[in-house]
Coordinates of C-alpha atoms and ligand atoms in Angstrom, one line a residue:
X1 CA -40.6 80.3 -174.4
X2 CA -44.2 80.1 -173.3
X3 CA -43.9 82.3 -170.9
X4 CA -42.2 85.4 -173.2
X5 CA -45.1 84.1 -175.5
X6 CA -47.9 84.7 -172.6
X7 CA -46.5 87.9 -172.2
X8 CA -46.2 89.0 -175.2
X9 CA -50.2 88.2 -175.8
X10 CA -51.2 90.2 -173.0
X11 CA -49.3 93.3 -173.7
X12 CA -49.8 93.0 -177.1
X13 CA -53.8 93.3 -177.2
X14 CA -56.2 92.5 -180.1
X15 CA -56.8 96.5 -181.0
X16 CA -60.5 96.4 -180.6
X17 CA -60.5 96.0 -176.9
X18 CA -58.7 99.5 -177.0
X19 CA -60.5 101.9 -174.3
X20 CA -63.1 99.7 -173.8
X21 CA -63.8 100.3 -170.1
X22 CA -64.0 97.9 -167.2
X23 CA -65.4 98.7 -163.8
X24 CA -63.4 96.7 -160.8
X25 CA -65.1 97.2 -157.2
X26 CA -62.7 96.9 -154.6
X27 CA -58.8 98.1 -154.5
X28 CA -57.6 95.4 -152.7
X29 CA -54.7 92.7 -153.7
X30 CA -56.9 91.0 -156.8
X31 CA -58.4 94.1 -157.7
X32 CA -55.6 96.0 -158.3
X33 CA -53.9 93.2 -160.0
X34 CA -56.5 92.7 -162.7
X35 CA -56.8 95.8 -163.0
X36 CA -52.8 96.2 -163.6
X37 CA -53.0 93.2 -166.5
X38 CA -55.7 95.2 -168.1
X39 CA -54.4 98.5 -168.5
X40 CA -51.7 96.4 -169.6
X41 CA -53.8 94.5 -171.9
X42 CA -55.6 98.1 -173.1
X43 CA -58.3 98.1 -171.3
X44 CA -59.6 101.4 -169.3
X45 CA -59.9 100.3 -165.6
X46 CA -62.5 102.3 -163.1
X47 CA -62.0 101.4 -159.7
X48 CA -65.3 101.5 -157.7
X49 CA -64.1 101.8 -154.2
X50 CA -65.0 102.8 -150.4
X51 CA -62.9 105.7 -150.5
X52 CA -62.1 107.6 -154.0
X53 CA -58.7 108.2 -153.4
X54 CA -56.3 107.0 -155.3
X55 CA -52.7 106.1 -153.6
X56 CA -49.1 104.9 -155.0
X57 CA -50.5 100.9 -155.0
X58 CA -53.7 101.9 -157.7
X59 CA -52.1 101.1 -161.2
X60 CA -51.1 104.2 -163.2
X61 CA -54.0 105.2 -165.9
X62 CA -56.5 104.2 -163.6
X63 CA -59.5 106.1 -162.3
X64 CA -60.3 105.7 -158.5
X65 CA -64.4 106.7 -158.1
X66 CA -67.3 105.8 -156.0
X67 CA -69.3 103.0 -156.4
X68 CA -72.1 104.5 -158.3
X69 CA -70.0 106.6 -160.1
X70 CA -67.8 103.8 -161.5
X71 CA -70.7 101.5 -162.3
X72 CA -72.0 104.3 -164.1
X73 CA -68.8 104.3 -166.9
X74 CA -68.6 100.4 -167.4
X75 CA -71.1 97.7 -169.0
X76 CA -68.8 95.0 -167.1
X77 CA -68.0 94.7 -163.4
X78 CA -65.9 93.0 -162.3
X79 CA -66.5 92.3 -158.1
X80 CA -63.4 91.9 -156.3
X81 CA -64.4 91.6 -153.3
X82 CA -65.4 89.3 -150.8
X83 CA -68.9 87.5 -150.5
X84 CA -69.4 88.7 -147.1
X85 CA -69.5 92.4 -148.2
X86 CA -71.9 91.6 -151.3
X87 CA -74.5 93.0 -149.1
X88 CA -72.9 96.9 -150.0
X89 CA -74.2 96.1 -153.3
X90 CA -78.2 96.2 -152.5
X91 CA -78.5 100.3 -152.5
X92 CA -76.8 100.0 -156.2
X93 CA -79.3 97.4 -157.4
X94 CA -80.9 100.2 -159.7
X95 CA -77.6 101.4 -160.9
X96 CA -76.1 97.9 -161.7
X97 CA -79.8 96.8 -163.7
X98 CA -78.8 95.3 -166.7
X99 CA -75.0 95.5 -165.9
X100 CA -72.6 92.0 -166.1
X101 CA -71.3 91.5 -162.7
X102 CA -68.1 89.3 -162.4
X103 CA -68.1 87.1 -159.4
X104 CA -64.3 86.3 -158.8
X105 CA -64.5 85.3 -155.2
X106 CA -63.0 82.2 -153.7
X107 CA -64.3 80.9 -150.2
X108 CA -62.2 79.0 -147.4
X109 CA -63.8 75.7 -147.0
X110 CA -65.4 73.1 -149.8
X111 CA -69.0 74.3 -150.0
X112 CA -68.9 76.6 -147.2
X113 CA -72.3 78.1 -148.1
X114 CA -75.9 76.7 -149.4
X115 CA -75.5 78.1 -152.4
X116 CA -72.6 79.7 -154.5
X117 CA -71.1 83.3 -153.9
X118 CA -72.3 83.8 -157.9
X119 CA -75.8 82.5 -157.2
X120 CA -76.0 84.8 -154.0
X121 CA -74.8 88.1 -156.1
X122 CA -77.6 87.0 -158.7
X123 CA -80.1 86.8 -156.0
X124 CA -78.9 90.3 -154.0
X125 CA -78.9 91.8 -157.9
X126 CA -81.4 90.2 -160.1
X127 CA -81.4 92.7 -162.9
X128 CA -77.7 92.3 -163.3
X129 CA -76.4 89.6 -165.5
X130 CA -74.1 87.3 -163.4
X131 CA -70.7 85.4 -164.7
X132 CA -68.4 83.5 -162.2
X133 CA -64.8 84.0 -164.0
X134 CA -61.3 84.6 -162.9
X135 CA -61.6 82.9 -159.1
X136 CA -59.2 79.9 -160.2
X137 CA -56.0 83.2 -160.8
X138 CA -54.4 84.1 -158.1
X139 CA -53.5 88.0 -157.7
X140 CA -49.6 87.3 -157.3
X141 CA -49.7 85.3 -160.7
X142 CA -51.5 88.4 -162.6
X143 CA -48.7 90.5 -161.4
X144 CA -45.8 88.8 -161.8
X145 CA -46.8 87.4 -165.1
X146 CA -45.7 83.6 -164.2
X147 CA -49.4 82.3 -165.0
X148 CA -47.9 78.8 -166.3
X149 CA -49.8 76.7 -163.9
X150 CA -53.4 78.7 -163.6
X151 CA -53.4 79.7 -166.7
X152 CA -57.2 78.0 -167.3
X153 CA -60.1 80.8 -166.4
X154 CA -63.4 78.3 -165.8
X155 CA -66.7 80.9 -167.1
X156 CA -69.5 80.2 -166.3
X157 CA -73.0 82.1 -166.7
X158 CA -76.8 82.3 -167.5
X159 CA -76.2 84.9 -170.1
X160 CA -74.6 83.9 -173.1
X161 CA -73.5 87.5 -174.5
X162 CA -72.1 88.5 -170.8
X163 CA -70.3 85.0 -170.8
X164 CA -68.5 86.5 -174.3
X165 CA -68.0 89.7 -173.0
X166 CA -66.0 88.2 -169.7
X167 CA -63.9 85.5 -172.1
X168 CA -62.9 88.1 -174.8
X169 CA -61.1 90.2 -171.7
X170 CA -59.9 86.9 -170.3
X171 CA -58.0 86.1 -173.6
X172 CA -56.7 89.3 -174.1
X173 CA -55.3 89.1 -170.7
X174 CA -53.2 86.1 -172.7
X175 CA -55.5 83.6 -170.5
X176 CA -57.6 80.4 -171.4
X177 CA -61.2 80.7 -170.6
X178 CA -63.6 77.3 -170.9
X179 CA -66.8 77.7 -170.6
X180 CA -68.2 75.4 -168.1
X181 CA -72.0 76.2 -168.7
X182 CA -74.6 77.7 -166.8
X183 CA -74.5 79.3 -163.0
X184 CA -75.1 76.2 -161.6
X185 CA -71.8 75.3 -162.0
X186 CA -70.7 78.3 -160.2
X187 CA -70.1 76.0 -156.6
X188 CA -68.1 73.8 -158.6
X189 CA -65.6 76.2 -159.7
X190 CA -65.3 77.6 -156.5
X191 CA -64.5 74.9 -154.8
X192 CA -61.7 73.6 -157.4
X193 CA -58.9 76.0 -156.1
X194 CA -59.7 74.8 -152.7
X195 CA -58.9 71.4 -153.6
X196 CA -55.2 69.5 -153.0
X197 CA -54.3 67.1 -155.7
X198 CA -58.1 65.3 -154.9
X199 CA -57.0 62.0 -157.2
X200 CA -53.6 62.1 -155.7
X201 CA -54.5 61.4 -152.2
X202 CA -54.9 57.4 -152.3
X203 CA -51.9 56.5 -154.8
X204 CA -49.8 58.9 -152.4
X205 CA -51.1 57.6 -149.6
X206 CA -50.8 54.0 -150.9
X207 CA -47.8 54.4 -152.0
X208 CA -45.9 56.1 -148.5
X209 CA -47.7 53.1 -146.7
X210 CA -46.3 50.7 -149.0
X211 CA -43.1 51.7 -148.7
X212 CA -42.9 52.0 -145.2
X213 CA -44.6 48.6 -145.1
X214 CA -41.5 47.2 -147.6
X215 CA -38.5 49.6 -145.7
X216 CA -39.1 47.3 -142.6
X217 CA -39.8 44.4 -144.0
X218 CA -36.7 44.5 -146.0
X219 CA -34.1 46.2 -143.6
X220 CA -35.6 43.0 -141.1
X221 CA -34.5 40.5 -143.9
X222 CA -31.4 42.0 -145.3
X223 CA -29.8 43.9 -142.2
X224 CA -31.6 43.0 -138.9
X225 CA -30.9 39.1 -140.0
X226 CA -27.4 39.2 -140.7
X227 CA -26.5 41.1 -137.9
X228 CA -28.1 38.7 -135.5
X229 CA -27.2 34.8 -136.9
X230 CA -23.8 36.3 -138.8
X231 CA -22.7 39.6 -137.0
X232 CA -22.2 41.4 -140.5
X233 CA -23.2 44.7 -140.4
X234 CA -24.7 45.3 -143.9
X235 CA -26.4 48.9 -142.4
X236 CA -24.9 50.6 -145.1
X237 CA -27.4 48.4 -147.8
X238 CA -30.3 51.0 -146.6
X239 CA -28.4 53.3 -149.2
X240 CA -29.2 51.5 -152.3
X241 CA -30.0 47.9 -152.0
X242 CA -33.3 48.5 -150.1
X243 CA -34.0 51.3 -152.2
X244 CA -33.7 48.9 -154.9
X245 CA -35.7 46.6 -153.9
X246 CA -38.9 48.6 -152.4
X247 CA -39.0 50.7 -156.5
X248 CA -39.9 47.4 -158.2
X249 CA -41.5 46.1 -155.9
X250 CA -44.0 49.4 -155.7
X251 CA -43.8 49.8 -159.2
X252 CA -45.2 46.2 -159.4
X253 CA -47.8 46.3 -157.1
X254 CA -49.3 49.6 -158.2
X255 CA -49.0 48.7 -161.6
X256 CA -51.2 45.7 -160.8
X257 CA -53.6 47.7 -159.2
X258 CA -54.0 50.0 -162.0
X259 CA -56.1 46.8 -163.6
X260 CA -57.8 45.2 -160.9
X261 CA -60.6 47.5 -160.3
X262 CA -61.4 46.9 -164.1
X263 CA -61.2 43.2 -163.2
X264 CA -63.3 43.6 -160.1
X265 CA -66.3 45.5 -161.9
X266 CA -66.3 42.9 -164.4
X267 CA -67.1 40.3 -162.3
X268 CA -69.6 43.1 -160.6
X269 CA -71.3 43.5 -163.9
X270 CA -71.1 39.6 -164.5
X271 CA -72.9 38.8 -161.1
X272 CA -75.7 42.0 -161.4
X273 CA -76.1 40.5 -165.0
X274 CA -76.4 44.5 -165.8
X275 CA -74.2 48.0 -166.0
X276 CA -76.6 50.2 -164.9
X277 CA -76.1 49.8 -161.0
X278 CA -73.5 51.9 -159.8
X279 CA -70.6 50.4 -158.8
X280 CA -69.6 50.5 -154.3
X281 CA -68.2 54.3 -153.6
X282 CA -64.8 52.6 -152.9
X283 CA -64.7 51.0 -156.7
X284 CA -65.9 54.2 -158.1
X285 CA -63.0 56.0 -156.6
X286 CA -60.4 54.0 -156.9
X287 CA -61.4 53.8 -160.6
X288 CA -61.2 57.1 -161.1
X289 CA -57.2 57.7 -159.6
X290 CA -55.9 55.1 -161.8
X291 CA -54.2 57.0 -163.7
X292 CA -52.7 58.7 -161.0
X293 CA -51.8 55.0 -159.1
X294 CA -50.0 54.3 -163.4
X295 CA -47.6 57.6 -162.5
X296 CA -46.5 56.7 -159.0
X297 CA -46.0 53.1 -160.5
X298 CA -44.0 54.5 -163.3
X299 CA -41.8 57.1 -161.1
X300 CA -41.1 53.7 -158.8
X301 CA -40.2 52.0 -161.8
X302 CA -37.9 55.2 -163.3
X303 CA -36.1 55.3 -159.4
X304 CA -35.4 51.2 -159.5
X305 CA -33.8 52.0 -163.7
X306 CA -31.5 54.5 -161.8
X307 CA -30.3 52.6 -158.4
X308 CA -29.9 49.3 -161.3
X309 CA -27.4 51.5 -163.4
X310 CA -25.3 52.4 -160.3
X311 CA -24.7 49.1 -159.0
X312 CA -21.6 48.4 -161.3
X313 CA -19.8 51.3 -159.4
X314 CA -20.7 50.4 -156.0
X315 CA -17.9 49.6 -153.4
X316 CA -19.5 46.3 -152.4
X317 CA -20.5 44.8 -155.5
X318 CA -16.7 45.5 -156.6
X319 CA -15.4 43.9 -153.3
X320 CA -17.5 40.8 -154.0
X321 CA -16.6 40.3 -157.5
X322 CA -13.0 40.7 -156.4
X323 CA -13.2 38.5 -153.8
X324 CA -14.3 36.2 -155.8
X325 CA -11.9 36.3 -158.3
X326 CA -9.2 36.0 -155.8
X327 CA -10.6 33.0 -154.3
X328 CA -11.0 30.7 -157.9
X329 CA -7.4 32.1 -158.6
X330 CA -5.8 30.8 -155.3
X331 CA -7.6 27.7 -155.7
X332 CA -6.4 27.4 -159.1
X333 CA -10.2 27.3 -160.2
X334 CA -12.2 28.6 -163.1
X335 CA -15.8 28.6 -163.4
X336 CA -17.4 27.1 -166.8
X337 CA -20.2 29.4 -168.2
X338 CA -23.5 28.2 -167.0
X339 CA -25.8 28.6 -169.8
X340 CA -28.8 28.4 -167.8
X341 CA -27.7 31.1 -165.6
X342 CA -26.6 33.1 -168.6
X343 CA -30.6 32.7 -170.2
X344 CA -31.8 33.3 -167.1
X345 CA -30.0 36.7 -166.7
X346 CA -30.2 37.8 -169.7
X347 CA -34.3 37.1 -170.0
X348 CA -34.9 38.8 -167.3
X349 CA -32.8 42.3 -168.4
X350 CA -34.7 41.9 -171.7
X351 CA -37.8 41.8 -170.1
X352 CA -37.4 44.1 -167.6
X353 CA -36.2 46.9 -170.5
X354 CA -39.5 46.1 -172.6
X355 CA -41.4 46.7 -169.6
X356 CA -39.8 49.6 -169.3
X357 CA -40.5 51.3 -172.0
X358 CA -44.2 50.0 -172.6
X359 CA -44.2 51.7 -168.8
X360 CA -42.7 54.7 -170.7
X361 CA -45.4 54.8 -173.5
X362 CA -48.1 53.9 -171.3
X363 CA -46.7 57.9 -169.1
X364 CA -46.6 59.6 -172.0
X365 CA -50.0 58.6 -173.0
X366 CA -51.7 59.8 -170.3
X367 CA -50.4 63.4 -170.6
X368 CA -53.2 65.5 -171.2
X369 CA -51.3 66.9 -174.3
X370 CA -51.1 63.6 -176.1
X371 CA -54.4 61.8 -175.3
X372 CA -55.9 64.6 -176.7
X373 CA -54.4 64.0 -180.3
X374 CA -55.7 59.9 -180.3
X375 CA -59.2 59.5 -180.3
X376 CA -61.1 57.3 -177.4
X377 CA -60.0 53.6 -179.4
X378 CA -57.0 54.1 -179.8
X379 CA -56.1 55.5 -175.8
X380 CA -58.2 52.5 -174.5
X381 CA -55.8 50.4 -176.9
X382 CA -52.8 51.8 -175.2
X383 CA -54.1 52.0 -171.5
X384 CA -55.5 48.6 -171.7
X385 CA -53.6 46.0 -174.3
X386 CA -50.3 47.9 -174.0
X387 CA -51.1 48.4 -169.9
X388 CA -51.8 44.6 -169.7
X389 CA -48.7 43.8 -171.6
X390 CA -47.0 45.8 -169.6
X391 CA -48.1 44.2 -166.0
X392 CA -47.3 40.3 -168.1
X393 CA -43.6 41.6 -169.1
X394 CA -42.6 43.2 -165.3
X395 CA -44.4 40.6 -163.7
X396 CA -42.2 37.8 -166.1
X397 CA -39.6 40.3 -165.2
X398 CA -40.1 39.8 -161.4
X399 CA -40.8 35.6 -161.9
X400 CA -37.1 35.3 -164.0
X401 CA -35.4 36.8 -161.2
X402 CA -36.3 34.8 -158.7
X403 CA -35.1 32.0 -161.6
X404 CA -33.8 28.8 -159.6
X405 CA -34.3 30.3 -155.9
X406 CA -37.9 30.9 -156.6
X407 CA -39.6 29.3 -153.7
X408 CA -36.2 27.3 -152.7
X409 CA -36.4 27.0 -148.7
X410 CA -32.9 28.9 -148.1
X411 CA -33.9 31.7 -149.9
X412 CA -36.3 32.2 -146.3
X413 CA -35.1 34.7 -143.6
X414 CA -36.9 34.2 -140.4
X415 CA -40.1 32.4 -142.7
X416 CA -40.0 35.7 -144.2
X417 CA -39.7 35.1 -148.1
X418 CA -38.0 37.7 -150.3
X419 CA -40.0 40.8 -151.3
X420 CA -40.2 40.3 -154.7
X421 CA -42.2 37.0 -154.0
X422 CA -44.7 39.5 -152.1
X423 CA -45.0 42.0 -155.1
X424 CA -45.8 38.8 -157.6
X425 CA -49.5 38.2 -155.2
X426 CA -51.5 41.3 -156.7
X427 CA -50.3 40.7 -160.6
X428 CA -50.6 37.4 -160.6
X429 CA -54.6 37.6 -159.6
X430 CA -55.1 40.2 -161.8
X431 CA -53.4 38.4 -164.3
X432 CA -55.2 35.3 -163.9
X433 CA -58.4 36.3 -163.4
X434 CA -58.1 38.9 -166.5
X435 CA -57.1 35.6 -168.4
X436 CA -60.2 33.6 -167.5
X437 CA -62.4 36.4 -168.3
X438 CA -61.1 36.7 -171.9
X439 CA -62.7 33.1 -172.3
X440 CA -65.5 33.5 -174.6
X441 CA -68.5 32.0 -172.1
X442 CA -67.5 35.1 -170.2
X443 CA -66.5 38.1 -172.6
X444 CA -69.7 37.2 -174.5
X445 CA -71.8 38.1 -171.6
X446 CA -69.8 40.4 -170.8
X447 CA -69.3 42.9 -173.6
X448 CA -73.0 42.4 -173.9
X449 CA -73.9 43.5 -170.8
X450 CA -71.2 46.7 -171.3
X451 CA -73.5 47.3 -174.6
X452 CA -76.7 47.8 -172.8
X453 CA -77.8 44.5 -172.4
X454 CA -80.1 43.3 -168.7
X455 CA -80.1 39.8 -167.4
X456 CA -82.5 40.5 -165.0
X457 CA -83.1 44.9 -165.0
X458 CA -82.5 45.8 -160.9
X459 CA -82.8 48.8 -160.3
X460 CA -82.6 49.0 -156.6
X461 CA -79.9 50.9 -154.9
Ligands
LIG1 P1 -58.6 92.1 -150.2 O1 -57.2 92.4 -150.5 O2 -59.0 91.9 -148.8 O3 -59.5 93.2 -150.8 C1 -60.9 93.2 -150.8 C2 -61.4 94.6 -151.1 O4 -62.8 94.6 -150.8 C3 -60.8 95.7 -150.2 O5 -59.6 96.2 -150.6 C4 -61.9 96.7 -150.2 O6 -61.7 97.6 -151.3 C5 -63.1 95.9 -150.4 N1 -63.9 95.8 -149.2 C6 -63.6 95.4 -148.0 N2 -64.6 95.4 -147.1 C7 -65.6 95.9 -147.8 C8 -67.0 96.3 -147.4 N3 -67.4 96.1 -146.2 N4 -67.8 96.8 -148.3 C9 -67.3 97.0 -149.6 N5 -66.1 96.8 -150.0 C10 -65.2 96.2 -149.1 O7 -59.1 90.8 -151.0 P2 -58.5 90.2 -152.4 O8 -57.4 89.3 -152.1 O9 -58.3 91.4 -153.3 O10 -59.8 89.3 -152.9 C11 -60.9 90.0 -153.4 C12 -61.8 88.9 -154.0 O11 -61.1 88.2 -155.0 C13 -62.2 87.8 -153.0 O12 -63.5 87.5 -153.2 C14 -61.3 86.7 -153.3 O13 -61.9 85.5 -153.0 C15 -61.1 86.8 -154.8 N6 -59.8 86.2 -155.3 C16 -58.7 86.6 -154.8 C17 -57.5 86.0 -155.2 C18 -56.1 86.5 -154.7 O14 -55.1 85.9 -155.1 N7 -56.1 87.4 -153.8 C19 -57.5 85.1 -156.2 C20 -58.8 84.7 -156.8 C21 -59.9 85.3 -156.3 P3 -61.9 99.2 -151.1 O15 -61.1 99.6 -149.9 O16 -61.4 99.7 -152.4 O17 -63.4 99.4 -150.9

């Protein structure tokens, strides 16, 4: 649907852009592709290229020129080619005086050079008005139309009339310019399409060391145990039951660190008696990936819903039940309902299915597209009372389960406790300290200090 709809922008062109021309230097894979989009888009394209010949890859309706000759037809040009080569541009300074030059180049490393490839056209052509546009589309999603995941164009530029000029084309090309200010932030947008998932890296990370961390520690327990002191061989649990304990487990533990950096630089900002010291590098960073460290925890959480509904149908759970069964009914038995049991059971599915779905709520607030439509209150009502809800109902979730074995001494494989008993460590700080910090002796101080108010002003560091 959005994609016909993308489509159907660019080939269907606000009128006025008709036959306005546009100069692209260079004929190579980007060139031509822009160039493509806007002859689609009704645009006349002038390629300005090494050799004036045109061949079966220039778009159709296109004219293939010189340099000087194409600059000459065009107000815009758009410089498709790479920052090495700039230099080729110095004999047209005269010709180009005046002209809006369109840096779209990418480079190969995170700020490869001093300064950025936009800021070293403006130097090589100072009379020409400099935008950095288009660098964050790639040539093959022009072409083939699918622009669903780049479909952003970051502008920026000195001049504000050339910075129109390049995000009118840019939205009749069915794209989505924002204006990210002035040249300076030219390096900036070159180096975001260098960059792999940046707030990714530690909840991933985290998260595969984690689990790792929890495979072996569980498979030890549950397999590795009973084959040695019972010679079962329960291999077969690395299917599901492990699974299903390492998801709530993560889900748990990441959850619970999604609050306690807050918790940390409140008792920063308590002990500095001020907010206007920047918190350690670490802090900083891990603060800012917490939304990322929420997702993981919720996908964990999501996996450990799934391998929960399956266990009903597994071959082992209905061998045991069975088993059982036999056994009372050749020992004539029954077994009266234990109401404690029953409580404890059923607490513990009712809070894990609340928890769930605050988890749920708390997702689908961070999506760009709904945070958008709450204003800043009501998100930090969601992300922080809801969140903290949240981490008290799955970590009450986690404490019913263990029920009556919680802490008993058999429960113990190898001193080893269960993992769940692990997973409870990280909430139950955060908990505990976000519960003494709520007492008014120190969210006084506190949400004065967040207000502006000094203790003592440092301003070291
Ligand atoms: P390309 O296929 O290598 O084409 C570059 C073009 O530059 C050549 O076809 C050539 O055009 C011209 N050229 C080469 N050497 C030159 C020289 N010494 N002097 C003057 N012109 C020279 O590269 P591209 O993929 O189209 O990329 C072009 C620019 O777009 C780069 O800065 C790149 O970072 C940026 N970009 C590319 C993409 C992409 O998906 N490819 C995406 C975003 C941004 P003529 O033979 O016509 O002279």
């Amino acid at each position: 649907m959005n994609k016909n709809s993308s489509n159907t922008m660019a080939l269907a062109p606000n009128t006025s852009n008709k036959r306005q021309t546009v100069c692209v230097f260079g004929t190579g894979d980007f060139g031509r592709a822009l160039g493509h989009k806007m002859i689609q888009s009704g645009y006349h394209v002038v390629f300005g290229s090494r050799s004036a010949q045109t061949s079966s890859l220039i778009p159709k309706d296109a004219e293939v020129l010189s340099h000087a000759e194409a600059a000459q037809k065009a107000a815009i040009i758009i410089i498709a080619i790479q920052r090495q080569h700039y230099n080729f541009l110095t004999p047209l300074a005269e010709i180009l005086q005046g002209k809006v030059l369109v840096d779209v180049s990418n480079n190969l490393k995170i700020n490869q050079y001093p300064e950025s490839n936009a800021e070293y056209l403006a130097q090589l052509v100072p009379g020409a008005k400099v935008v950095k546009a288009f660098n964050t589309v790639s040539a093959w999603a022009l072409q083939s139309g699918t622009l669903d995941a780049s479909r952003q164009v970051f502008v920026c530029g000195d001049d504000m009339e050339a910075k129109q000029m390049v995000m009118d084309i840019a939205r009749a090309l069915g794209l989505t310019p924002l204006d990210r200010g002035s040249l300076l932030a030219a390096q900036e947008i070159e180096n975001y399409p260098l960059q792999l998932f940046p707030m990714w890296k530690f909840p991933i990370l985290l998260s595969l060391g984690l689990t790792t961390f929890f495979f072996f520690y569980c498979l030890i327990r549950e397999v590795i145990y009973a084959y040695v002191y019972e010679n079962k061989d329960f291999s077969f649990f690395i299917a599901i039951s492990i699974p299903n304990r390492i998801c709530p487990v993560l889900a748990l533990i990441l959850l619970a660190l999604v609050y306690l950096p807050g918790v940390l630089a409140a008792i920063i900002q308590l002990y500095r008696g001020t907010k206007y010291r920047r918190f350690p590098d670490w802090l900083d960073k891990w603060m800012l990936c917490r939304k990322q460290l929420g997702l993981v925890a919720l996908a964990f959480a999501s996996l450990h819903v799934l391998y929960t509904l399956v266990i009903p149908i597994r071959s082992f759970v209905r061998w045991r039940i069975s088993s059982r069964t036999i056994a009372l009914a050749l020992n004539n038995k029954t077994e009266p309902l234990n109401t404690t049991n029953a409580w404890l059971s059923d607490s513990y599915l009712a809070l894990g299915i609340l928890g769930f779905f605050l988890f749920v709520l708390l997702g689908i607030t961070s999506l760009p597209s709904v945070s958008n439509n709450v204003n800043w209150r009501e998100f930090r009502f969601v992300q922080s009372k809801l969140g903290y809800l949240t981490l008290i109902l799955c970590t009450a979730h986690t404490l019913v389960y263990g029920g009556n074995r919680f802490l008993s001494p058999s429960s113990y494989r190898w001193y080893l406790p269960n993992a769940y008993m692990l997973a409870l460590v990280v909430p139950c700080i955060v908990l505990v300290v976000k519960f003494v910090l709520v007492f008014p002796c120190l969210d006084k101080p506190l949400t004065q200090i967040r207000q502006g108010w000094e203790r003592k002003p440092q301003y070291s560091e």
